């Protein structure tokens, strides 16, 4: 049976920052786990591929791969096999992040692969229309992230709230099963509160946490902001 994630949900994308690489990545994972246990809010992490195994052996919080390819086992040198990230300890994967965009046909193939081997699919979308198309493919999670706001510190939930509300509306119209998250520019607790009030069930965050002076403290604030608005 596929692992179910609690709501509200916070996913931290480690990307390829030095602050989240190797031993520093493990330290960040442990801080995320501590914040999750103390607040009761589900916090998941998405480390670099080579760090999934070492981190999975040290923490119990859910781990997502940053990407998987639409391939089957075989001759695909340099690609990321879904079964390999599951074997390493991940329970799911990000798909179609703005820094690793895919064709809709590949997104469809990858979602089907995740379903066959019981992985959770978290598909990133850049606008409401794409979210509508993706929701028809029946992913587990849809995360709305306008690429122009990623890493800016300007939250989409504040700068362009209509993008979030339209995404929620369109996804639910097509498919009411996916969990809807909000990303891009989330950097303050109030950004999280607004995202929840707009109809999402959590956030996908990266640099704000990875580069924070005290990631644990910030995550606790994010978690409390998420629960106080429900």
GROMACS .gro file of C-alpha atoms in nm:
model
  230
    1UNK     CA    1   0.000   0.000   0.000
    2UNK     CA    2   0.124   0.346  -0.088
    3UNK     CA    3   0.223   0.566   0.204
    4UNK     CA    4  -0.028   0.844   0.265
    5UNK     CA    5   0.092   1.190   0.365
    6UNK     CA    6  -0.077   1.400   0.630
    7UNK     CA    7  -0.207   1.749   0.569
    8UNK     CA    8  -0.091   2.019   0.593
    9UNK     CA    9   0.225   1.913   0.414
   10UNK     CA   10   0.560   2.087   0.380
   11UNK     CA   11   0.809   1.956   0.122
   12UNK     CA   12   1.163   2.096   0.122
   13UNK     CA   13   1.345   2.078  -0.210
   14UNK     CA   14   1.718   2.061  -0.131
   15UNK     CA   15   1.805   2.133  -0.496
   16UNK     CA   16   2.187   2.135  -0.542
   17UNK     CA   17   2.285   2.395  -0.286
   18UNK     CA   18   2.608   2.329  -0.098
   19UNK     CA   19   2.412   2.395   0.221
   20UNK     CA   20   2.209   2.081   0.150
   21UNK     CA   21   2.478   1.856   0.002
   22UNK     CA   22   2.626   1.550   0.170
   23UNK     CA   23   2.677   1.588   0.546
   24UNK     CA   24   2.509   1.928   0.544
   25UNK     CA   25   2.211   1.768   0.372
   26UNK     CA   26   2.189   1.508   0.646
   27UNK     CA   27   2.202   1.779   0.911
   28UNK     CA   28   1.922   1.967   0.736
   29UNK     CA   29   1.717   1.648   0.715
   30UNK     CA   30   1.755   1.594   1.089
   31UNK     CA   31   1.645   1.951   1.158
   32UNK     CA   32   1.339   1.895   0.940
   33UNK     CA   33   1.261   1.574   1.123
   34UNK     CA   34   1.293   1.747   1.461
   35UNK     CA   35   1.058   2.026   1.350
   36UNK     CA   36   0.809   1.772   1.218
   37UNK     CA   37   0.805   1.570   1.539
   38UNK     CA   38   0.775   1.874   1.763
   39UNK     CA   39   0.497   2.045   1.566
   40UNK     CA   40   0.309   1.738   1.448
   41UNK     CA   41   0.310   1.871   1.091
   42UNK     CA   42   0.421   1.642   0.809
   43UNK     CA   43   0.752   1.765   0.670
   44UNK     CA   44   0.909   1.581   0.376
   45UNK     CA   45   1.242   1.641   0.206
   46UNK     CA   46   1.378   1.612  -0.146
   47UNK     CA   47   1.757   1.572  -0.135
   48UNK     CA   48   2.000   1.512  -0.420
   49UNK     CA   49   1.995   1.159  -0.563
   50UNK     CA   50   2.327   1.047  -0.414
   51UNK     CA   51   2.215   1.163  -0.069
   52UNK     CA   52   1.883   0.975  -0.059
   53UNK     CA   53   2.028   0.650   0.075
   54UNK     CA   54   2.249   0.797   0.350
   55UNK     CA   55   1.970   1.032   0.465
   56UNK     CA   56   1.702   0.762   0.453
   57UNK     CA   57   1.910   0.549   0.688
   58UNK     CA   58   1.922   0.830   0.945
   59UNK     CA   59   1.574   0.988   0.945
   60UNK     CA   60   1.215   0.868   0.936
   61UNK     CA   61   1.045   1.158   0.759
   62UNK     CA   62   0.927   1.104   0.399
   63UNK     CA   63   1.187   1.149   0.125
   64UNK     CA   64   1.116   1.248  -0.235
   65UNK     CA   65   1.352   1.224  -0.529
   66UNK     CA   66   1.400   1.548  -0.722
   67UNK     CA   67   1.325   1.376  -1.054
   68UNK     CA   68   1.276   1.040  -1.220
   69UNK     CA   69   1.283   0.956  -1.589
   70UNK     CA   70   1.014   0.793  -1.801
   71UNK     CA   71   1.215   0.475  -1.847
   72UNK     CA   72   1.195   0.106  -1.767
   73UNK     CA   73   1.490  -0.095  -1.631
   74UNK     CA   74   1.749  -0.149  -1.902
   75UNK     CA   75   1.995   0.042  -2.118
   76UNK     CA   76   1.946   0.403  -2.008
   77UNK     CA   77   2.286   0.528  -1.895
   78UNK     CA   78   2.270   0.848  -1.694
   79UNK     CA   79   1.894   0.835  -1.638
   80UNK     CA   80   1.711   0.808  -1.305
   81UNK     CA   81   1.513   0.486  -1.263
   82UNK     CA   82   1.206   0.506  -1.038
   83UNK     CA   83   1.285   0.169  -0.881
   84UNK     CA   84   1.631   0.292  -0.782
   85UNK     CA   85   1.505   0.588  -0.581
   86UNK     CA   86   1.254   0.362  -0.406
   87UNK     CA   87   1.531   0.113  -0.327
   88UNK     CA   88   1.739   0.400  -0.186
   89UNK     CA   89   1.459   0.495   0.055
   90UNK     CA   90   1.242   0.753  -0.124
   91UNK     CA   91   0.864   0.725  -0.107
   92UNK     CA   92   0.797   0.950  -0.404
   93UNK     CA   93   0.938   1.201  -0.649
   94UNK     CA   94   0.903   1.555  -0.770
   95UNK     CA   95   0.809   1.561  -1.137
   96UNK     CA   96   0.833   1.846  -1.389
   97UNK     CA   97   0.996   2.102  -1.161
   98UNK     CA   98   1.055   2.430  -1.349
   99UNK     CA   99   1.428   2.350  -1.343
  100UNK     CA  100   1.364   2.004  -1.490
  101UNK     CA  101   1.063   2.046  -1.717
  102UNK     CA  102   0.910   1.758  -1.909
  103UNK     CA  103   0.668   1.699  -2.194
  104UNK     CA  104   0.314   1.615  -2.089
  105UNK     CA  105   0.350   1.268  -2.240
  106UNK     CA  106   0.654   1.201  -2.021
  107UNK     CA  107   0.472   1.330  -1.713
  108UNK     CA  108   0.193   1.085  -1.793
  109UNK     CA  109   0.440   0.798  -1.830
  110UNK     CA  110   0.617   0.882  -1.505
  111UNK     CA  111   0.293   0.906  -1.309
  112UNK     CA  112   0.196   0.562  -1.440
  113UNK     CA  113   0.535   0.425  -1.338
  114UNK     CA  114   0.497   0.563  -0.985
  115UNK     CA  115   0.156   0.403  -0.950
  116UNK     CA  116   0.288   0.064  -1.055
  117UNK     CA  117   0.563   0.062  -0.791
  118UNK     CA  118   0.377   0.252  -0.517
  119UNK     CA  119   0.558   0.584  -0.523
  120UNK     CA  120   0.394   0.921  -0.459
  121UNK     CA  121   0.392   1.160  -0.756
  122UNK     CA  122   0.431   1.532  -0.688
  123UNK     CA  123   0.391   1.717  -1.018
  124UNK     CA  124   0.499   2.081  -1.037
  125UNK     CA  125   0.305   2.312  -1.269
  126UNK     CA  126   0.371   2.671  -1.374
  127UNK     CA  127   0.018   2.796  -1.437
  128UNK     CA  128  -0.350   2.702  -1.387
  129UNK     CA  129  -0.397   2.567  -1.741
  130UNK     CA  130  -0.109   2.323  -1.702
  131UNK     CA  131  -0.244   2.223  -1.362
  132UNK     CA  132  -0.573   2.136  -1.526
  133UNK     CA  133  -0.403   1.917  -1.786
  134UNK     CA  134  -0.186   1.746  -1.525
  135UNK     CA  135  -0.475   1.681  -1.286
  136UNK     CA  136  -0.638   1.467  -1.556
  137UNK     CA  137  -0.336   1.236  -1.534
  138UNK     CA  138  -0.428   1.159  -1.172
  139UNK     CA  139  -0.111   1.256  -0.981
  140UNK     CA  140  -0.103   1.236  -0.603
  141UNK     CA  141   0.014   1.596  -0.554
  142UNK     CA  142   0.000   1.907  -0.774
  143UNK     CA  143   0.225   2.198  -0.676
  144UNK     CA  144   0.168   2.536  -0.839
  145UNK     CA  145   0.494   2.728  -0.886
  146UNK     CA  146   0.525   3.019  -1.130
  147UNK     CA  147   0.896   2.996  -1.231
  148UNK     CA  148   0.948   3.371  -1.240
  149UNK     CA  149   0.892   3.387  -0.861
  150UNK     CA  150   1.106   3.089  -0.758
  151UNK     CA  151   1.390   3.198  -0.530
  152UNK     CA  152   1.279   3.562  -0.527
  153UNK     CA  153   1.139   3.573  -0.176
  154UNK     CA  154   0.817   3.707  -0.328
  155UNK     CA  155   0.549   3.448  -0.258
  156UNK     CA  156   0.304   3.358  -0.531
  157UNK     CA  157   0.035   3.336  -0.264
  158UNK     CA  158   0.077   3.710  -0.211
  159UNK     CA  159   0.201   3.844  -0.544
  160UNK     CA  160  -0.039   3.650  -0.765
  161UNK     CA  161  -0.307   3.490  -0.545
  162UNK     CA  162  -0.535   3.442  -0.843
  163UNK     CA  163  -0.289   3.188  -0.984
  164UNK     CA  164  -0.331   2.980  -0.670
  165UNK     CA  165  -0.709   3.011  -0.648
  166UNK     CA  166  -0.754   2.939  -1.020
  167UNK     CA  167  -0.530   2.634  -0.988
  168UNK     CA  168  -0.729   2.502  -0.694
  169UNK     CA  169  -1.054   2.560  -0.884
  170UNK     CA  170  -0.940   2.396  -1.206
  171UNK     CA  171  -0.774   2.095  -1.043
  172UNK     CA  172  -1.079   2.020  -0.829
  173UNK     CA  173  -1.305   2.058  -1.129
  174UNK     CA  174  -1.110   1.788  -1.313
  175UNK     CA  175  -0.999   1.569  -1.023
  176UNK     CA  176  -1.064   1.617  -0.652
  177UNK     CA  177  -0.806   1.359  -0.542
  178UNK     CA  178  -0.467   1.536  -0.577
  179UNK     CA  179  -0.328   1.728  -0.281
  180UNK     CA  180  -0.259   2.085  -0.395
  181UNK     CA  181   0.057   2.261  -0.274
  182UNK     CA  182   0.189   2.610  -0.335
  183UNK     CA  183   0.550   2.700  -0.407
  184UNK     CA  184   0.764   2.983  -0.545
  185UNK     CA  185   0.894   3.257  -0.321
  186UNK     CA  186   0.762   3.115   0.007
  187UNK     CA  187   0.992   3.267   0.269
  188UNK     CA  188   0.784   3.387   0.565
  189UNK     CA  189   0.527   3.222   0.796
  190UNK     CA  190   0.259   3.460   0.667
  191UNK     CA  191   0.325   3.330   0.314
  192UNK     CA  192   0.231   2.985   0.438
  193UNK     CA  193  -0.085   3.113   0.606
  194UNK     CA  194  -0.199   3.285   0.288
  195UNK     CA  195  -0.128   2.975   0.079
  196UNK     CA  196  -0.349   2.763   0.308
  197UNK     CA  197  -0.626   3.023   0.313
  198UNK     CA  198  -0.627   3.024  -0.067
  199UNK     CA  199  -0.719   2.655  -0.065
  200UNK     CA  200  -0.390   2.466  -0.079
  201UNK     CA  201  -0.288   2.195   0.165
  202UNK     CA  202   0.072   2.300   0.216
  203UNK     CA  203   0.386   2.428   0.051
  204UNK     CA  204   0.687   2.325  -0.155
  205UNK     CA  205   0.982   2.535  -0.040
  206UNK     CA  206   1.355   2.543  -0.115
  207UNK     CA  207   1.608   2.821  -0.065
  208UNK     CA  208   1.421   2.995   0.218
  209UNK     CA  209   1.478   2.687   0.436
  210UNK     CA  210   1.801   2.552   0.287
  211UNK     CA  211   1.980   2.886   0.321
  212UNK     CA  212   1.821   2.988   0.651
  213UNK     CA  213   2.048   3.060   0.947
  214UNK     CA  214   1.827   2.832   1.157
  215UNK     CA  215   1.623   2.598   0.932
  216UNK     CA  216   1.469   2.419   1.230
  217UNK     CA  217   1.334   2.742   1.378
  218UNK     CA  218   1.194   2.859   1.044
  219UNK     CA  219   1.030   2.524   0.977
  220UNK     CA  220   0.861   2.534   1.319
  221UNK     CA  221   0.722   2.876   1.229
  222UNK     CA  222   0.606   2.748   0.889
  223UNK     CA  223   0.437   2.447   1.052
  224UNK     CA  224   0.256   2.659   1.308
  225UNK     CA  225   0.142   2.900   1.038
  226UNK     CA  226   0.000   2.608   0.839
  227UNK     CA  227  -0.193   2.463   1.131
  228UNK     CA  228  -0.321   2.793   1.267
  229UNK     CA  229  -0.508   2.861   0.944
  230UNK     CA  230  -0.691   2.531   0.926
   0.00000   0.00000   0.00000
